[in-house]
Coordinates of C-alpha atoms in Angstrom, one line a residue:
M969 CA 103.6 141.1 87.3
V970 CA 105.8 140.0 90.3
V971 CA 108.9 138.3 90.0
L972 CA 111.5 136.7 92.8
D973 CA 114.7 135.9 91.5
K974 CA 117.0 133.9 93.9
V975 CA 115.8 136.1 96.7
T976 CA 117.7 135.1 100.0
K977 CA 116.9 136.7 103.4
V978 CA 119.2 136.5 106.3
F979 CA 118.5 138.1 109.5
P980 CA 121.1 139.1 112.3
G981 CA 122.6 136.1 113.9
G982 CA 122.5 134.0 110.7
V983 CA 118.9 133.1 110.7
E984 CA 118.2 132.3 107.1
A985 CA 114.6 133.0 106.5
L986 CA 114.8 132.9 102.6
K987 CA 117.0 130.5 100.5
G988 CA 117.1 131.4 96.9
I989 CA 113.6 131.7 96.1
S990 CA 112.4 132.3 92.4
L991 CA 108.9 132.7 91.6
D992 CA 107.3 134.3 88.5
I993 CA 103.7 135.5 89.4
K994 CA 101.5 136.3 86.5
K995 CA 98.9 139.4 86.2
G996 CA 95.3 138.1 87.0
D997 CA 96.6 135.1 89.2
I998 CA 95.5 134.2 92.7
Y999 CA 98.5 133.0 94.0
G1000 CA 99.1 130.7 97.3
I1001 CA 102.3 130.6 99.3
I1002 CA 101.8 128.0 101.7
G1003 CA 104.0 126.4 104.3
L1004 CA 104.2 126.0 108.1
S1005 CA 104.9 128.3 110.9
G1006 CA 108.6 129.4 110.4
A1007 CA 108.7 128.6 106.6
G1008 CA 109.4 132.2 105.4
K1009 CA 105.8 133.2 104.1
S1010 CA 105.7 136.4 105.8
T1011 CA 109.5 137.7 105.2
L1012 CA 108.4 136.7 101.4
L1013 CA 105.5 139.1 101.7
R1014 CA 107.6 141.7 103.1
C1015 CA 110.1 141.6 100.6
I1016 CA 107.4 142.1 97.9
N1017 CA 105.9 145.3 99.1
G1018 CA 109.7 146.6 100.4
L1019 CA 109.2 146.1 104.1
E1020 CA 112.2 143.7 104.0
T1021 CA 115.3 144.1 101.8
P1022 CA 116.6 140.7 100.3
T1023 CA 120.2 140.0 101.5
S1024 CA 120.8 138.7 97.8
G1025 CA 118.4 138.3 95.0
R1026 CA 116.2 140.6 93.2
V1027 CA 112.3 141.6 93.5
L1028 CA 110.8 143.1 90.7
V1029 CA 107.2 144.2 90.8
E1030 CA 105.8 145.4 87.2
G1031 CA 109.2 145.3 85.8
R1032 CA 110.6 147.7 88.7
E1033 CA 113.6 146.3 90.8
V1034 CA 112.0 146.9 94.5
E1035 CA 115.3 147.5 95.9
A1036 CA 116.5 150.2 93.6
L1037 CA 113.7 152.4 94.0
N1038 CA 114.0 155.8 95.8
K1039 CA 111.8 156.7 98.6
K1040 CA 109.0 158.4 96.7
E1041 CA 108.9 155.6 94.0
L1042 CA 108.8 153.3 96.8
Q1043 CA 105.9 154.9 98.4
E1044 CA 104.4 155.0 94.8
L1045 CA 104.9 151.2 94.7
R1046 CA 103.0 150.5 98.1
Q1047 CA 100.0 152.6 97.2
S1048 CA 99.6 149.9 94.4
I1049 CA 99.7 147.4 96.5
G1050 CA 96.5 146.8 99.2
M1051 CA 97.5 144.4 102.4
L1052 CA 95.1 142.4 104.2
F1053 CA 96.1 141.0 107.5
Q1054 CA 94.7 138.4 110.2
S1055 CA 94.0 141.0 112.7
F1056 CA 91.7 143.6 111.2
N1057 CA 93.5 146.5 112.2
L1058 CA 90.6 149.0 112.4
F1059 CA 90.2 152.0 114.5
E1060 CA 87.7 151.0 117.2
A1061 CA 86.8 154.7 117.8
K1062 CA 86.2 155.2 114.1
K1063 CA 83.2 154.8 112.2
V1064 CA 83.1 152.0 109.2
F1065 CA 82.9 155.0 106.7
D1066 CA 86.1 156.9 108.4
N1067 CA 88.1 153.6 108.7
V1068 CA 87.9 153.2 104.9
A1069 CA 88.5 156.6 104.3
Y1070 CA 91.3 157.0 106.4
P1071 CA 93.7 156.3 103.2
L1072 CA 92.3 159.0 101.1
K1073 CA 92.5 161.2 103.7
L1074 CA 96.1 160.7 104.1
K1075 CA 96.1 161.6 100.4
K1076 CA 94.2 164.9 101.0
V1077 CA 91.6 163.8 98.7
S1078 CA 88.2 165.9 98.6
K1079 CA 85.3 165.1 101.1
E1080 CA 83.2 164.6 98.0
L1081 CA 85.4 162.1 96.2
Q1082 CA 85.9 160.4 99.6
E1083 CA 82.4 160.2 100.2
K1084 CA 82.0 158.8 96.2
E1085 CA 84.7 156.3 96.7
V1086 CA 84.0 154.8 100.2
M1087 CA 80.2 154.1 99.7
K1088 CA 81.3 152.4 96.3
M1089 CA 83.8 150.4 98.2
L1090 CA 81.2 149.4 100.9
R1091 CA 78.8 148.6 98.3
L1092 CA 81.6 146.2 96.6
V1093 CA 81.9 144.2 99.9
G1094 CA 78.2 144.3 100.9
L1095 CA 78.5 146.5 103.9
D1096 CA 77.1 150.3 102.5
D1097 CA 74.4 149.6 105.4
K1098 CA 76.9 149.9 107.8
A1099 CA 78.8 153.1 107.0
Q1100 CA 77.9 154.6 110.0
A1101 CA 78.4 151.5 112.6
Y1102 CA 81.7 151.3 114.7
P1103 CA 83.8 148.3 114.5
N1104 CA 82.3 146.9 118.2
Q1105 CA 79.1 146.8 116.4
L1106 CA 80.2 144.0 113.8
S1107 CA 80.9 140.6 113.2
G1108 CA 84.5 139.3 112.4
G1109 CA 83.5 138.7 108.9
Q1110 CA 82.1 142.0 108.5
K1111 CA 85.2 143.6 110.3
Q1112 CA 87.4 141.6 107.7
R1113 CA 85.1 143.3 105.0
V1114 CA 85.8 146.4 106.2
A1115 CA 89.6 145.8 106.1
L1116 CA 89.3 144.7 102.7
A1117 CA 87.6 147.7 101.6
R1118 CA 90.2 149.9 103.1
A1119 CA 92.5 148.1 101.5
L1120 CA 91.4 148.3 98.0
I1121 CA 90.0 152.0 98.4
S1122 CA 93.4 153.4 96.8
G1123 CA 93.2 151.5 93.7
P1124 CA 95.8 148.8 94.1
K1125 CA 96.7 146.6 91.0
I1126 CA 98.1 143.8 93.5
L1127 CA 96.3 142.5 97.0
L1128 CA 98.7 140.7 99.6
L1129 CA 96.7 138.7 102.0
D1130 CA 98.7 137.7 105.2
E1131 CA 96.7 134.9 106.9
A1132 CA 93.6 137.0 106.3
T1133 CA 90.9 134.2 107.3
S1134 CA 92.8 132.9 109.9
A1135 CA 91.0 134.5 112.6
L1136 CA 87.3 133.6 111.0
D1137 CA 85.4 130.4 111.5
S1138 CA 85.1 128.1 108.5
A1139 CA 82.0 129.3 107.0
T1140 CA 82.9 133.1 107.4
G1141 CA 86.3 132.6 105.9
Q1142 CA 85.3 130.9 103.0
A1143 CA 82.5 133.9 102.6
V1144 CA 85.4 136.4 102.8
L1145 CA 87.5 134.2 100.2
E1146 CA 84.5 133.8 97.6
L1147 CA 84.1 137.7 98.0
I1148 CA 88.0 138.6 97.2
E1149 CA 87.7 135.8 94.3
K1150 CA 84.8 138.0 93.2
I1151 CA 86.3 141.5 93.6
K1152 CA 89.5 140.2 91.9
E1153 CA 87.6 139.6 88.6
E1154 CA 85.9 143.1 89.1
L1155 CA 88.8 145.2 89.6
D1156 CA 91.4 143.2 87.4
L1157 CA 93.5 142.3 90.6
T1158 CA 96.6 140.1 91.1
V1159 CA 96.2 138.4 94.5
I1160 CA 98.9 136.7 96.6
L1161 CA 98.1 135.0 99.6
I1162 CA 100.1 133.2 102.3
T1163 CA 98.5 130.6 104.6
H1164 CA 99.2 127.5 106.4
D1165 CA 95.8 126.2 105.3
L1166 CA 95.3 123.9 102.4
E1167 CA 91.6 124.8 102.4
V1168 CA 92.3 128.4 101.6
V1169 CA 94.6 127.6 98.6
R1170 CA 92.5 124.8 97.5
S1171 CA 89.2 127.2 97.4
I1172 CA 90.8 129.7 95.2
C1173 CA 94.2 129.7 94.0
N1174 CA 95.3 128.8 90.7
Q1175 CA 99.1 128.7 91.5
V1176 CA 100.8 127.6 94.4
A1177 CA 104.1 127.7 96.0
I1178 CA 105.3 125.4 98.9
L1179 CA 107.9 126.5 101.4
E1180 CA 109.5 124.7 104.1
G1181 CA 112.5 126.2 106.3
G1182 CA 112.8 128.9 103.9
Q1183 CA 113.3 126.6 100.6
L1184 CA 110.9 126.3 97.7
L1185 CA 109.8 122.8 97.8
G1186 CA 107.7 123.2 94.6
A1187 CA 105.7 125.8 92.5
G1188 CA 103.2 125.7 89.8
P1189 CA 99.7 125.3 88.8
I1190 CA 97.3 124.2 91.9
G1191 CA 96.2 120.9 90.3
E1192 CA 99.6 119.9 89.4
M1193 CA 100.9 120.5 92.8
F1194 CA 98.4 119.0 94.8
R1195 CA 98.8 115.6 92.7
G1196 CA 102.6 115.7 92.7
S1197 CA 105.3 114.9 95.3
H1198 CA 105.7 118.2 96.2
I1199 CA 102.8 118.8 98.3
R1200 CA 102.6 115.3 100.1
K1201 CA 105.1 116.3 103.0
I1202 CA 103.4 119.5 103.9
R1203 CA 100.1 117.7 103.6
Q1204 CA 101.4 115.0 106.0
D1205 CA 102.2 117.9 108.6
L1206 CA 98.9 119.8 107.8
V1207 CA 96.0 117.1 107.4
I1208 CA 97.0 114.1 109.5
P1209 CA 96.2 114.6 113.2
P1210 CA 98.7 113.7 115.8
G1211 CA 98.1 110.1 117.6
V1212 CA 96.3 108.7 114.3
I1213 CA 98.9 106.4 113.9
K1214 CA 101.1 104.7 116.0
G1215 CA 104.3 103.5 114.3
R1216 CA 104.1 102.9 110.5
G1217 CA 101.5 103.4 107.8
L1218 CA 101.2 104.2 104.1
L1219 CA 99.9 107.5 102.9
L1220 CA 98.2 107.1 99.5
T1221 CA 97.1 109.8 97.3
F1222 CA 94.4 109.3 94.4
S1223 CA 93.9 111.5 91.7
G1224 CA 92.2 111.6 88.5
E1225 CA 90.8 108.2 87.3
S1226 CA 92.4 106.4 90.3
A1227 CA 90.2 108.3 92.9
K1228 CA 87.1 107.0 91.0
E1229 CA 88.1 103.3 90.8
P1230 CA 87.7 100.7 93.9
I1231 CA 91.5 100.1 94.0
I1232 CA 91.2 99.3 97.9
S1233 CA 88.7 97.1 97.6
N1234 CA 90.3 95.3 94.5
L1235 CA 93.4 95.1 96.6
I1236 CA 91.7 93.4 99.4
K1237 CA 90.2 90.6 97.2
E1238 CA 93.2 90.5 94.8
M1239 CA 95.9 89.7 97.8
G1240 CA 93.5 88.6 100.6
L1241 CA 94.9 91.4 102.8
D1242 CA 93.6 93.1 105.7
V1243 CA 93.7 97.3 105.4
N1244 CA 93.1 99.1 108.2
I1245 CA 92.0 102.5 107.1
L1246 CA 92.8 105.4 109.7
L1247 CA 92.0 108.5 108.0
G1248 CA 90.4 109.4 104.6
K1249 CA 89.7 112.8 102.7
I1250 CA 88.5 113.4 99.2
E1251 CA 88.2 116.8 97.7
Y1252 CA 88.1 118.6 94.3
V1253 CA 91.2 120.3 93.2
D1254 CA 91.3 122.1 89.9
H1255 CA 87.6 120.7 89.1
E1256 CA 89.4 116.7 89.6
P1257 CA 88.9 114.6 92.6
L1258 CA 91.9 114.0 94.8
G1259 CA 91.6 111.5 97.6
N1260 CA 93.9 110.6 100.6
L1261 CA 94.0 107.7 102.6
L1262 CA 96.4 106.8 105.7
V1263 CA 96.2 102.8 105.9
E1264 CA 98.1 100.4 107.9
I1265 CA 98.7 96.9 106.3
D1266 CA 100.7 93.8 107.0
S1267 CA 104.2 95.1 106.8
T1268 CA 105.4 91.6 105.2
Q1269 CA 103.3 92.5 102.2
E1270 CA 104.3 96.1 102.1
D1271 CA 106.6 95.8 98.8
Q1272 CA 103.7 94.0 96.8
V1273 CA 101.1 96.5 98.0
V1274 CA 103.2 99.2 97.0
S1275 CA 104.0 98.0 93.5
Y1276 CA 100.2 97.3 93.0
L1277 CA 99.0 100.5 94.2
E1278 CA 101.8 102.4 91.9
S1279 CA 100.7 100.4 88.7
K1280 CA 97.3 101.7 89.5
G1281 CA 98.2 105.3 89.4
V1282 CA 98.3 105.9 93.1
Q1283 CA 101.0 107.7 94.9
V1284 CA 102.4 105.9 97.7
E1285 CA 104.4 107.4 100.8
V1286 CA 105.7 105.5 103.9
Y1287 CA 104.4 107.4 106.8
Y1288 CA 105.5 107.3 110.6
E1289 CA 104.0 109.1 113.3
N1290 CA 107.1 111.3 113.7
N1291 CA 108.5 112.0 109.8

């Protein structure tokens, strides 16, 4: 569906935003691209819809190389790609109906067909009763649903999400994600989203790519990536609040059976060790438990502790406040 082949993007001044990125996004994927600010996520998304041209490498959408398209072909490609942003970008002076209908009006679609298609889309996002409301009469979640309806009104095959839930509270954002997941199935969409939020990726994605400083740290099925070493550095940056640890600790990742066993309790009993648990979290990724602990231990016993934990299937990484 979407292939990036060794894509590099260098901006004026020598800023290398993307460094040889290769991805293969299949039809029907909900593909998450995650990284901190400056990782290159937005640049990558703009290369997919032709708003940026790679300095080298290729971007192919449905087998067509984006850079090789003429103006008319590029316009057709963009019509097959819907976009949803963090900011809702609604016309405040227009009613909900007219906001959603706007792309159809640009294409000079008849009023009868506009009425049919807009109301169909508003029903899909659960806002058919708000067709005559203005944006200032809507909640943040409702505004994003209007923006989603507008992004889908032209019948795209691909939906790009640029931090689409970042401006919403957690519960509202989750509701929007669940709606996107439902609509993806109903409309047979391929969804590509960029985010800095691990929870967004964990919630709905089946595939994930991890970017840092324009480089691809890893890509693959979400369960595999969350359990593997590629995600650990970015999990430290995103999950562990500043000031939790003063100095040195161990970041432990438990997955599969190791997430269900009393490994830390057994460690304390068998080694007579004091363990200070600073931070803990357990979640389900790809229907499997995944746990994280940040702990402090006596540094003189660190090697033995690491060996013990790794023998039990626990991933261990030494963590510093500034690493």
